[in-house]
XYZ file of C-alpha atoms in Angstrom:
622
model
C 0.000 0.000 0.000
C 3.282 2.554 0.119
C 4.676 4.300 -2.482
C 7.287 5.962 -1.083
C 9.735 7.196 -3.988
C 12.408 7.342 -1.033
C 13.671 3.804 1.180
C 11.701 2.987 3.864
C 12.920 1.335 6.801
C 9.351 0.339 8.914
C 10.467 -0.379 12.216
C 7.505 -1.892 15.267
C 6.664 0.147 18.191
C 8.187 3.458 19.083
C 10.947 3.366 16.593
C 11.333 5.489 14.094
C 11.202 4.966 9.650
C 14.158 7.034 8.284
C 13.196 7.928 4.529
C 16.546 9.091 3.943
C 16.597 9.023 -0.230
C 15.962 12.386 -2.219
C 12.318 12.285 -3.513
C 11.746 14.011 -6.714
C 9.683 17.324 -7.052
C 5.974 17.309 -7.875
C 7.311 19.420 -11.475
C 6.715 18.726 -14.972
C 9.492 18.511 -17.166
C 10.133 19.098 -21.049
C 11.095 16.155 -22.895
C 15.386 16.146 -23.311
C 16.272 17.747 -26.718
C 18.397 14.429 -27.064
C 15.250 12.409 -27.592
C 13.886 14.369 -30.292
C 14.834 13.309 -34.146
C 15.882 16.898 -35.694
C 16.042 17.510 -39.226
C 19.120 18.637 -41.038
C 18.862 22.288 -41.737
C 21.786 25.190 -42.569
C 24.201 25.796 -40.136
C 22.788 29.929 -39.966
C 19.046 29.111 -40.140
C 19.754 25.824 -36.791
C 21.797 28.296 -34.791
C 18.794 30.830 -34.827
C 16.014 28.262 -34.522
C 18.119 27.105 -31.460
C 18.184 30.355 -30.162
C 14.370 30.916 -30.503
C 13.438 27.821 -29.103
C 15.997 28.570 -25.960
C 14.185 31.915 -25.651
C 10.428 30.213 -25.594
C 11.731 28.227 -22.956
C 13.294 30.782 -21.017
C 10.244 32.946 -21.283
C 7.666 29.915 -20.351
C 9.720 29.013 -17.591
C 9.624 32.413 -16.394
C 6.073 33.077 -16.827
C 5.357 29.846 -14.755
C 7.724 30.941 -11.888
C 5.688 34.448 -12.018
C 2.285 33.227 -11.715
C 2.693 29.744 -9.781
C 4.360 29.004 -7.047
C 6.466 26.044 -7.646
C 6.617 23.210 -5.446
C 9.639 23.286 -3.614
C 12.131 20.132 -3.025
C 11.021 17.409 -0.546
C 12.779 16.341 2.498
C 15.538 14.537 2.512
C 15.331 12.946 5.781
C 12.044 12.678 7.527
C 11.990 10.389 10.609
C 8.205 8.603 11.733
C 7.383 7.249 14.653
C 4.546 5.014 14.820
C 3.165 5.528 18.344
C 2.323 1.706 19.626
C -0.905 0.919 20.990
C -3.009 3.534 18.380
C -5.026 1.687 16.047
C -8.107 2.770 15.173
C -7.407 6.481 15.977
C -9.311 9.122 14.775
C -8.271 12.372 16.286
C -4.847 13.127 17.700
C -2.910 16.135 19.144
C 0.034 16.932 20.841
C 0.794 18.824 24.156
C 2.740 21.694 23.497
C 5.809 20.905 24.849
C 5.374 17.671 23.678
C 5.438 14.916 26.371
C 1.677 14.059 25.914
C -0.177 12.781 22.807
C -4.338 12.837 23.158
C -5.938 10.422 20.880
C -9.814 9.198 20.221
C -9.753 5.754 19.277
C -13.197 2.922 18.535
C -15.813 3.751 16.017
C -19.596 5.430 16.241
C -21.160 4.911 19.631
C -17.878 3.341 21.286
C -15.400 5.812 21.033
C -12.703 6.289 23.828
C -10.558 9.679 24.999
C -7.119 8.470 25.493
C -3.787 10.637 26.505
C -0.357 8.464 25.662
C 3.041 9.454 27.757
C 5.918 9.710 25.665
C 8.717 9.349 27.593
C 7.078 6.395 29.261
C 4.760 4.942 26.984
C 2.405 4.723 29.305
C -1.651 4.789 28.275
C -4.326 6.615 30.499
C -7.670 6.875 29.149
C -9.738 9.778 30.047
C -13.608 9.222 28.656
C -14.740 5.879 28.071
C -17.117 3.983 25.323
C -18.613 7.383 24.670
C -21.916 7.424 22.441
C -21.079 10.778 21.247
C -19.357 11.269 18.213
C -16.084 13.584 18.657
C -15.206 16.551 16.826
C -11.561 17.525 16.864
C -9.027 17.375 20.234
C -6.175 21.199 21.270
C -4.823 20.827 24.450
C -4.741 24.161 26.012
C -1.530 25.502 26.594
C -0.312 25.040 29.421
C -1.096 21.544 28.965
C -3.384 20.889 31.757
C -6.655 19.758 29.895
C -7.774 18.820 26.783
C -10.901 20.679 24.342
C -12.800 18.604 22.124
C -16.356 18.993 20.424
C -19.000 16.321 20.759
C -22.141 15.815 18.933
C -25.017 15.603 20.635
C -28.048 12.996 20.617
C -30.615 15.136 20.549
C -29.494 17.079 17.163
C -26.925 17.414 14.807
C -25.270 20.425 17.166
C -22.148 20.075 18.511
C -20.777 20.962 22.094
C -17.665 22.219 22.953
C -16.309 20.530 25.974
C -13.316 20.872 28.429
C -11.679 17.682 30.217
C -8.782 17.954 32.845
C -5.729 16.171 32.177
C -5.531 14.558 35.879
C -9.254 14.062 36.117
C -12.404 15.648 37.203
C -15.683 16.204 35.316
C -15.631 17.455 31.646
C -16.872 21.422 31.585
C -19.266 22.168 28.633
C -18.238 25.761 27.196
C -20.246 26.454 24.271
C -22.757 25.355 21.743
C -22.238 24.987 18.270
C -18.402 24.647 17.603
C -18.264 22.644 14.617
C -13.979 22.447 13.964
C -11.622 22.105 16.295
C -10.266 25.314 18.364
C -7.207 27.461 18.136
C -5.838 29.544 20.786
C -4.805 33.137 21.012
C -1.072 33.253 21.554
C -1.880 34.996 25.211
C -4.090 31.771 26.040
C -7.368 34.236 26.800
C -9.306 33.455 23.450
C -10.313 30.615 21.519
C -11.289 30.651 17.495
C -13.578 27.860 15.599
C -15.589 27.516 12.593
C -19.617 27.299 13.242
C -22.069 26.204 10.636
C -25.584 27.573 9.975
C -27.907 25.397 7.719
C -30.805 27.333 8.425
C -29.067 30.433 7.775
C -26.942 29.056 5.175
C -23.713 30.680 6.958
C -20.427 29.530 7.601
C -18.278 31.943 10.090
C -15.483 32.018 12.034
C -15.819 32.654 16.176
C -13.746 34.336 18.231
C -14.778 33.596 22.292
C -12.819 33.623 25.788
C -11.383 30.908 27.143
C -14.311 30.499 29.465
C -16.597 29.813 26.596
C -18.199 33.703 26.983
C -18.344 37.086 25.090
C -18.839 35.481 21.456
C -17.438 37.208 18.526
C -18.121 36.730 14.650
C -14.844 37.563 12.540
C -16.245 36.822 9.395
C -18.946 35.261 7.563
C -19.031 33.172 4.343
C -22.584 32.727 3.153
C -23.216 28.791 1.437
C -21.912 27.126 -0.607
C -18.965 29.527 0.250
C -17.710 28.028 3.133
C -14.505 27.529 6.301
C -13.360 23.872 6.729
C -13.899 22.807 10.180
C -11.450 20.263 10.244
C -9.886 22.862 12.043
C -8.152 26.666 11.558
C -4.647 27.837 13.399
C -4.236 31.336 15.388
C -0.759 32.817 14.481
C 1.987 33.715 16.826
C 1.600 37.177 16.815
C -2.573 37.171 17.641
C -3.219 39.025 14.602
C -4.471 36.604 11.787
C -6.226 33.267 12.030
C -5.221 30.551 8.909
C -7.746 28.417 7.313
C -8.823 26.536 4.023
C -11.525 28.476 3.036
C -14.223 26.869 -0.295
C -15.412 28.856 -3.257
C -16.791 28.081 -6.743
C -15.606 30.517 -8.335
C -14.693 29.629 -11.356
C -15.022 25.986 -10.314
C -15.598 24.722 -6.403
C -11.683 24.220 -5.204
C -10.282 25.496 -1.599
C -7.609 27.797 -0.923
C -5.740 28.592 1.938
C -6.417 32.346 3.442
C -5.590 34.339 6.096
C -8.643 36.250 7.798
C -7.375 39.242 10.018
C -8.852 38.819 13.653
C -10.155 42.583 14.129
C -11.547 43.130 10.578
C -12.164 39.650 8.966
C -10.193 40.872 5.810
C -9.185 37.717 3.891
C -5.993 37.541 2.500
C -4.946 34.571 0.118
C -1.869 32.714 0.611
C -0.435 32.387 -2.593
C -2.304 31.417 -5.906
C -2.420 27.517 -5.315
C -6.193 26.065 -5.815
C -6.810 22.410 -3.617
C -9.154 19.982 -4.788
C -9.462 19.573 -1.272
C -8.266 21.234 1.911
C -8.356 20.490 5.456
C -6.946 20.854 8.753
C -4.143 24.068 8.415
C -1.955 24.924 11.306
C 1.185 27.015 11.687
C 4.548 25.776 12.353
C 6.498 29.041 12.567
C 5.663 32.376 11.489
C 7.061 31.640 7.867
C 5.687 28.119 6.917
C 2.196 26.330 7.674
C 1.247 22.534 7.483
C -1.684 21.198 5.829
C -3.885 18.276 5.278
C -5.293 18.485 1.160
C -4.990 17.277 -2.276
C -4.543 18.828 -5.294
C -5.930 18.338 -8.031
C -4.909 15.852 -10.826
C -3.922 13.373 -7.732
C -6.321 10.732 -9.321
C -7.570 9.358 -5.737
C -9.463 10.571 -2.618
C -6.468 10.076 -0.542
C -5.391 13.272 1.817
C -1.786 13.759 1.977
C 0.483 16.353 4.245
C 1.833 19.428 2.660
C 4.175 22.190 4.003
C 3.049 25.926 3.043
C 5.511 28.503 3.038
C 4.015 31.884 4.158
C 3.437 34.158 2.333
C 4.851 33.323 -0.999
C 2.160 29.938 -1.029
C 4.990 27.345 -2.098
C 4.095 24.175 -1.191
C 5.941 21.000 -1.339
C 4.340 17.112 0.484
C 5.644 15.858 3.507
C 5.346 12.325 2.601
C 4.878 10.881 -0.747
C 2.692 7.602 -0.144
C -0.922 6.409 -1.324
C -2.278 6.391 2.430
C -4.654 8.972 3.983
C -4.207 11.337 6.723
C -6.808 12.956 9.066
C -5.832 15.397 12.024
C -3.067 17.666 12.225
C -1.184 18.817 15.784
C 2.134 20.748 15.831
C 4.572 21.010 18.800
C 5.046 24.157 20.418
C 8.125 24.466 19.021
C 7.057 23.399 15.644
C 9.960 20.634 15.151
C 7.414 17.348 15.593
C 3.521 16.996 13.476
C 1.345 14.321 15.019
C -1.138 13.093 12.750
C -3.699 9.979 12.258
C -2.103 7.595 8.959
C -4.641 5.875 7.458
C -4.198 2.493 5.196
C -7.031 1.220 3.344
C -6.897 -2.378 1.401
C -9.608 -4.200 0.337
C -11.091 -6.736 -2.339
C -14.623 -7.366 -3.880
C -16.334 -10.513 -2.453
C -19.444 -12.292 -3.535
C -21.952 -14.020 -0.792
C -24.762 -16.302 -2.170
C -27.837 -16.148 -0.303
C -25.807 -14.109 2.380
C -24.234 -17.411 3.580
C -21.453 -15.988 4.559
C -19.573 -19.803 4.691
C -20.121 -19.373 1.124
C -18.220 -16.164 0.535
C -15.326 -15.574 -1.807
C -13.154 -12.809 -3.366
C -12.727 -12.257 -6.675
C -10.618 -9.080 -6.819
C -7.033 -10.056 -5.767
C -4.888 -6.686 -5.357
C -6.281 -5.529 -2.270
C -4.073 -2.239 -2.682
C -6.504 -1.138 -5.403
C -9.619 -0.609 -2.882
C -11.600 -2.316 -4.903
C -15.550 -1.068 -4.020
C -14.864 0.954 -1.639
C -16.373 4.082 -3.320
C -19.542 2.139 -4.307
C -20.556 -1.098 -6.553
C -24.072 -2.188 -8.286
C -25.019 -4.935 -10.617
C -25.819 -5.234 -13.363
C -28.363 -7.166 -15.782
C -26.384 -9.955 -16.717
C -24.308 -10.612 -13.381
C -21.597 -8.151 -13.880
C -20.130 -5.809 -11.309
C -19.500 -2.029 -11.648
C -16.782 -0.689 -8.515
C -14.851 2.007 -7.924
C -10.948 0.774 -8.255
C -7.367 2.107 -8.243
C -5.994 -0.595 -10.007
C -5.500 2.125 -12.869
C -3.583 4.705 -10.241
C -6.471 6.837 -10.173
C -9.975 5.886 -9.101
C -11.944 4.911 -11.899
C -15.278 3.064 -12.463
C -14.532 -1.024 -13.404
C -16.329 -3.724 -14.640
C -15.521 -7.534 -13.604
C -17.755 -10.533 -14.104
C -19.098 -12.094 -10.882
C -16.795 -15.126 -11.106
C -13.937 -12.529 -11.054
C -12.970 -12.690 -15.159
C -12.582 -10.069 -17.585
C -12.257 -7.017 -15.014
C -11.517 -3.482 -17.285
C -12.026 0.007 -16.209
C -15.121 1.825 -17.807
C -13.993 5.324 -16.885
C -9.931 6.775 -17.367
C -10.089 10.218 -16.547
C -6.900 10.875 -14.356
C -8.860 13.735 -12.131
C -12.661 11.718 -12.402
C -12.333 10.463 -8.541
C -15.556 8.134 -9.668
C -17.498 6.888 -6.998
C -21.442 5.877 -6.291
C -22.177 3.673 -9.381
C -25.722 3.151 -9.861
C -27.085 1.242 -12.904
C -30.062 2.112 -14.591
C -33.165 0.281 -15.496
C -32.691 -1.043 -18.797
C -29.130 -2.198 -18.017
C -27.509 -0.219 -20.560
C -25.866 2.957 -18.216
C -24.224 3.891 -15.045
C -24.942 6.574 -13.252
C -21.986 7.650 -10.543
C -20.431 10.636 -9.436
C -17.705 12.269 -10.666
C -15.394 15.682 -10.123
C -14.426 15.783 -13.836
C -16.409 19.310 -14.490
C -14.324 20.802 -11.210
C -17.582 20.097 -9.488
C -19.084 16.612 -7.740
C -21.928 16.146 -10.036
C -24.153 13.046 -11.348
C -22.641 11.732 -14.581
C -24.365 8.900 -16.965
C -22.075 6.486 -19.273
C -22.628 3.221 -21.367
C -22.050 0.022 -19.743
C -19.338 0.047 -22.468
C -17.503 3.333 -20.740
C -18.645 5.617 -23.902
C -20.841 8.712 -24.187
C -20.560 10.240 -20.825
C -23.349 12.774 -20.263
C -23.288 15.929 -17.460
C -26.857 15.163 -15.859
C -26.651 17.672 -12.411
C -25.440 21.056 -12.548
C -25.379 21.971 -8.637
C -21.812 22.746 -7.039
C -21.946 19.254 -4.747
C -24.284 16.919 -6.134
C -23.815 13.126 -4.177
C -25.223 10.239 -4.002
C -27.226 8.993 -7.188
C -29.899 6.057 -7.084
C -31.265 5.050 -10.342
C -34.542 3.460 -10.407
C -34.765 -0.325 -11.191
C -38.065 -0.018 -13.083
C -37.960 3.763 -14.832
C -35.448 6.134 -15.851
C -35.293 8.087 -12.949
C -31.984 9.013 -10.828
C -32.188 9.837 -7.575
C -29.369 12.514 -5.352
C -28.349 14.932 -3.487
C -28.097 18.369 -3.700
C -27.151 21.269 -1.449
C -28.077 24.631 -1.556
C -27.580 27.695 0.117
C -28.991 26.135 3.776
C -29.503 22.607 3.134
C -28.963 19.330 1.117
C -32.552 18.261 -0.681
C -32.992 15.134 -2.459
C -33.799 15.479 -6.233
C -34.586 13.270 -9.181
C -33.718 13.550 -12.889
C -34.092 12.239 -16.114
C -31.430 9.418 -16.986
C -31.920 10.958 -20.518
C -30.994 14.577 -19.076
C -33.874 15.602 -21.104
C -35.531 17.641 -17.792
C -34.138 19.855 -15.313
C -33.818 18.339 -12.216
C -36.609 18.615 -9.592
C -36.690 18.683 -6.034
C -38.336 15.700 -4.076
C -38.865 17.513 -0.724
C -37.943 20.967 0.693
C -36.980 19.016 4.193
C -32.943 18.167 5.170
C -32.474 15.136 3.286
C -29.543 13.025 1.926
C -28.073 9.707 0.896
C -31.357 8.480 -1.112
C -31.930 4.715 -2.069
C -34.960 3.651 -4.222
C -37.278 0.826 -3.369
C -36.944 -2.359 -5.681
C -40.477 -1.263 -7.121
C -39.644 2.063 -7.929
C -42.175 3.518 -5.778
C -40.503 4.863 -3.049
C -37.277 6.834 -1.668
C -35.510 6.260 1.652
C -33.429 8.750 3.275
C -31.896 10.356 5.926
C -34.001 12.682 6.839
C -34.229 15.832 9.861
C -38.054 17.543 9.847
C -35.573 20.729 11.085
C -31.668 21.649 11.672
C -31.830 20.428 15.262
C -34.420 17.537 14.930
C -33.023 13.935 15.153
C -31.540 12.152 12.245
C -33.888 9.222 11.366
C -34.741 7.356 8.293
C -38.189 8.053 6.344
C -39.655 6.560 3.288
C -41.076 9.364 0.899
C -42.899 8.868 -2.131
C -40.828 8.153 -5.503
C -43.190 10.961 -6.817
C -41.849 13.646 -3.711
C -44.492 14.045 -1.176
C -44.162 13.699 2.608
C -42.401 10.851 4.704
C -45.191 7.972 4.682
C -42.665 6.498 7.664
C -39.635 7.096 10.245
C -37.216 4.950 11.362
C -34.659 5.093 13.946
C -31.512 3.526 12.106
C -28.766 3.264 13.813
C -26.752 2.502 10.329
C -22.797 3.094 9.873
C -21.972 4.699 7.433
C -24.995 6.616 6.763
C -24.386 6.021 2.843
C -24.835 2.449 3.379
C -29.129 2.634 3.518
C -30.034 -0.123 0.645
C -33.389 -2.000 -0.017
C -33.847 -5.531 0.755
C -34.729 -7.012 -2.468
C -38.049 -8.550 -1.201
C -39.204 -4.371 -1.272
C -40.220 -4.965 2.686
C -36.893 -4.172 4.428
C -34.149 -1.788 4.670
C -30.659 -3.083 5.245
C -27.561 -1.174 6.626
C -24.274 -1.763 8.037
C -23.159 -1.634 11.943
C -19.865 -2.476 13.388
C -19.214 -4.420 16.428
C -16.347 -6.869 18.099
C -13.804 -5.382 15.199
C -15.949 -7.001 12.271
C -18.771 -5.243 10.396
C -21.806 -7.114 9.297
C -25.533 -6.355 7.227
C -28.417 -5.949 9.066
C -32.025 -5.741 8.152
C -34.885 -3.092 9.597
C -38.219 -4.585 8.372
C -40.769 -1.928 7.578
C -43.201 -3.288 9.671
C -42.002 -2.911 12.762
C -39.575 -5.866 14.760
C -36.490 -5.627 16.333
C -33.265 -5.228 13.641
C -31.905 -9.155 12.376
C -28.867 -9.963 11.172
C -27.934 -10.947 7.847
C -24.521 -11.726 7.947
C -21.965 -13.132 10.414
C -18.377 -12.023 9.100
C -16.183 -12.239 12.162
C -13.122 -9.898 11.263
C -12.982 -7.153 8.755
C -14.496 -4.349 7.404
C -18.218 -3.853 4.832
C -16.733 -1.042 2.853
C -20.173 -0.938 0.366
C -22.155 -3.730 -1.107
C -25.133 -4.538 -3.472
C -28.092 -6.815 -3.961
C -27.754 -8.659 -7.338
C -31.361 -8.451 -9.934
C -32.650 -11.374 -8.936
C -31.735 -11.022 -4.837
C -29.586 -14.112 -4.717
C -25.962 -12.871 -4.416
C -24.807 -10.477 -2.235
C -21.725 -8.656 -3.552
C -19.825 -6.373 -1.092
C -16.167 -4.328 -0.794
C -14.283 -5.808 2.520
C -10.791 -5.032 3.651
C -9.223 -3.267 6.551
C -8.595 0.125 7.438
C -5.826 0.452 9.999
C -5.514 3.996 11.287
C -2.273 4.538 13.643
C -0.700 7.978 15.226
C 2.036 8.549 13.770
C 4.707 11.505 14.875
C 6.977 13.151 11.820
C 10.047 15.202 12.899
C 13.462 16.133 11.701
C 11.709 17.742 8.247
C 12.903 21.075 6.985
């Protein structure tokens, strides 16, 4: 699953990988003159076409330096240390003088608050088995507690909560926090990002330490927004730096500064993202961030270093894994972040007797299905793959023969496949416009067709019995479910005005479940709306995980999901009506990633693997 283009020594425990090699610069080239055939021409007329073409060069080479940042060399030596005892992290951070490490490990509904010594290796956990979901972890400087957001049960708000280091009760502080907080450099103030679907706002907060005397910087008004995996105060109190989203001229991020007295947003250099996440300073001349760019062909978030202001940029680490959270010592000489390693296969289950499973994908590096998969007519399977180096839709016969990719844009990042009624197309999504939007092609890979024109538009169902697809859109406020021709031959049109998302039609194309939330704050719950877009006929209380996991049983009276428990994650059925959930399948190790009913209901064909997600702490970079 690496790809470092440097040696890499893994060593077990706390010891450290040296990746001691030169990597090459993310820079385009011109081909050598040397592999070019040149005609003979006079000695006079060759020195001056020489010339000319020297001066092109020169001038492109220039222009390029002028207007983009270039990416600057990577490290030479980088040392990582996997911290032991991790796995399964999702949040880290680092005290600031870095003895500590606070990490949440566990999945949705178990999820533990742990703080790691580092001199000792010693392992103290702080909140256990919590139900809520956690939001971000900043220790406060002078390392004596911890701040973390949790969401509550109630609503989709979340709560910003302090937690003492050496025990005692957690202290709720505010309401609404929705990114992890930064701290002025005098420790009195603490910034975050808050988002407001019902007033279609995104802003940036500016409170005390005690959680009082609220402040809005600036606003950004939908689908303009702040990324709240987290922003970074600078050293001398007077700007806050964040990846920031616009649309303009096609939805990208870019990272700003926003001055903390006037909200003025300044850009820091040119550079667009694909995608951009947690940003924190190191010193007061460089920044590290959590993004992509575009062109990287997967969905994979890698760690960049930002010089400030000039925007250069250069990666960390050069690898095909995924990182989430970003913490930076004090003294800005050691980055604790969570690695992430995804590998997986597609397997097919005949009457969801699991005995019976087997794989029929063998490169497990390629994540095979774990963007999405459907069937088709005539016992094929459309997934998601990187097989190609950049995630693409495939096509593979059941028995595991004849798999070719369908889709080979380098920047498509295909995922979702849905295939339509008659058989003959695939609907998916696809970034290939600069947008997420819903796509259609062949089943042969030709004539792709744009079909949504929204900024974000996710999660496409097709009909089984008309040719209808079903997604999500968001607006200014709110994602809405919508349906559109498979033909494109009508604008799309909304199926509710309520907060919905993640829609799966019923096997007789007469109904639409969903996520749904009657308002902002109501409960998250499941309802079954009318294929034709009325109100919810029914509710459910789900408790499925992922959310984009919803499906139909094929018999048209059940809804099935995915749940994880004792480190193995299995289907479950809800039947519509009423009876306690009942389990389909009994995998005892690994992960669902996405799976899907064949035609006729018999096979089950699903994406499993592992993900294993370890804190890891990078130093000695420059």
């Amino acid at each position: 699953g690496y790809r470092f283009i440097g040696e890499v020594r893994e060593r077990s425990g706390e010891e450290t990988t040296n990746l001691e090699a030169p990597v090459k610069p993310e820079t385009s080239s011109l081909p050598s003159n040397s592999s070019i055939k040149q005609p003979r021409v006079p000695l006079a007329k060759g020195v001056f076409l020489v010339s000319l073409f020297l001066a092109i060069v020169a001038s492109i080479v220039y222009l390029t330096r002028v207007k983009t940042p270039a990416p600057t060399p990577q490290n030479q030596s980088v040392k990582i240390n996997r911290l032991a005892g991790t796995n399964n992290a999702w949040e880290t951070a680092i005290s600031p003088d870095g003895t500590l490490v606070a990490y949440v490990v566990g999945d949705a509904g178990r999820q533990s608050l742990r703080i790691k010594q580092l001199e000792t290796s010693t392992d103290n956990e702080l909140l256990t088995n919590e139900e809520l979901r956690f939001r971000g972890l900043a220790f406060a400087l002078d390392g004596r507690s911890v701040y973390y957001a949790q969401q509550q049960k109630t609503s989709s708000e979340y709560v910003l909560y302090q937690k003492p280091i050496q025990g005692g009760e957690a202290r709720r502080l505010l309401t609404g926090v929705d990114s992890t907080v930064t701290f002025s450099p005098n420790g009195k103030h603490l910034a975050f990002v808050r988002e407001s679907e019902t007033k279609g706002e995104s802003s940036l907060v500016i409170a005390n330490i005690n959680g009082t005397g609220e402040r809005i910087v600036s606003t950004r008004k939908m689908p303009h927004y702040y990324a709240v995996e987290g922003l970074s105060w600078s050293s001398d109190g007077k700007m806050l730096a964040v990846a920031a989203a616009t649309t303009t001229p096609k939805f990208h991020f870019q990272l700003i500064t926003v001055n903390v007295d006037n909200g003025q947003e300044t850009p820091i250099g040119p550079t667009q993202w694909e995608w951009a996440g947690k940003t924190t300073w190191i010193n007061d001349s460089r920044l590290a961030m959590i993004g992509r760019k575009s062109g990287s062909g997967t969905n994979n978030n890698q760690l960049w270093l930002i010089d400030y202001p000039s925007g250069q940029y250069h990666k960390l680490l050069t690898d095909l894994n995924d990182y989430r959270a970003l913490s930076v010592r004090q003294d800005g000489k050691a980055i604790v972040t969570v690695r992430s390693e995804t590998r997986a296969d597609l397997w097919v289950v005949p009457e969801t007797n699991t005995t019976k499973a087997r794989p029929i994908t063998t490169d497990a590096a390629s994540q095979a299905g774990t963007d999405g998969l459907d069937w088709t007519l005539d016992n094929r399977i459309v997934y998601t793959s990187l097989a190609s180096g950049s995630k693409n839709l495939w096509l593979v016969y059941a028995n595991g023969t004849q798999a070719r990719p369908l889709t080979t844009e380098i920047e498509d990042n295909a995922a979702n496949p849905s295939v339509t009624a008659n058989g003959q197309q695939v609907v998916f999504n696809s970034g290939r416009a600069g947008f997420a939007r819903i796509w259609r092609i062949d089943i042969d890979g030709k004539a792709p067709i744009e079909l949504s024109h929204g900024n974000l538009d996710l999660n496409p169902s097709s009909s089984p019995v008309e040719d209808w697809v079903y997604f999500s859109q968001r607006l200014a406020d709110k994602r809405i479910i919508y349906r559109a021709r498979i033909d494109g031959t009508l604008p799309p049109q909304a199926l509710t005005d309520k907060l919905t998302d993640y829609p799966v039609v019923s096997p007789d194309g007469k109904q639409v479940a969903c996520f749904y939330q009657e308002t902002p704050k109501s409960p998250r719950q499941v309802a079954i709306l009318p294929a034709l877009g009325e109100a919810a006929t029914q509710k459910l209380d789900i408790a499925a995980f992922p959310a984009s996991s919803l499906r139909w049983h094929p018999n048209n009276k059940a809804l099935t999901y995915l749940t994880k428990e004792d480190g193995a994650t299995n289907i479950w059925q809800q039947r519509l009506d009423g009876g306690p959930p009942e389990k389909l399948t009994d995998f005892k190790a690994d992960r669902i990633f996405a799976y899907a009913w064949s035609r006729d209901g018999r096979t089950l064909a699903c994406s499993r693997g592992t993900i294993n997600r370890d804190v890891i702490m990078i130093s000695d970079f420059k």
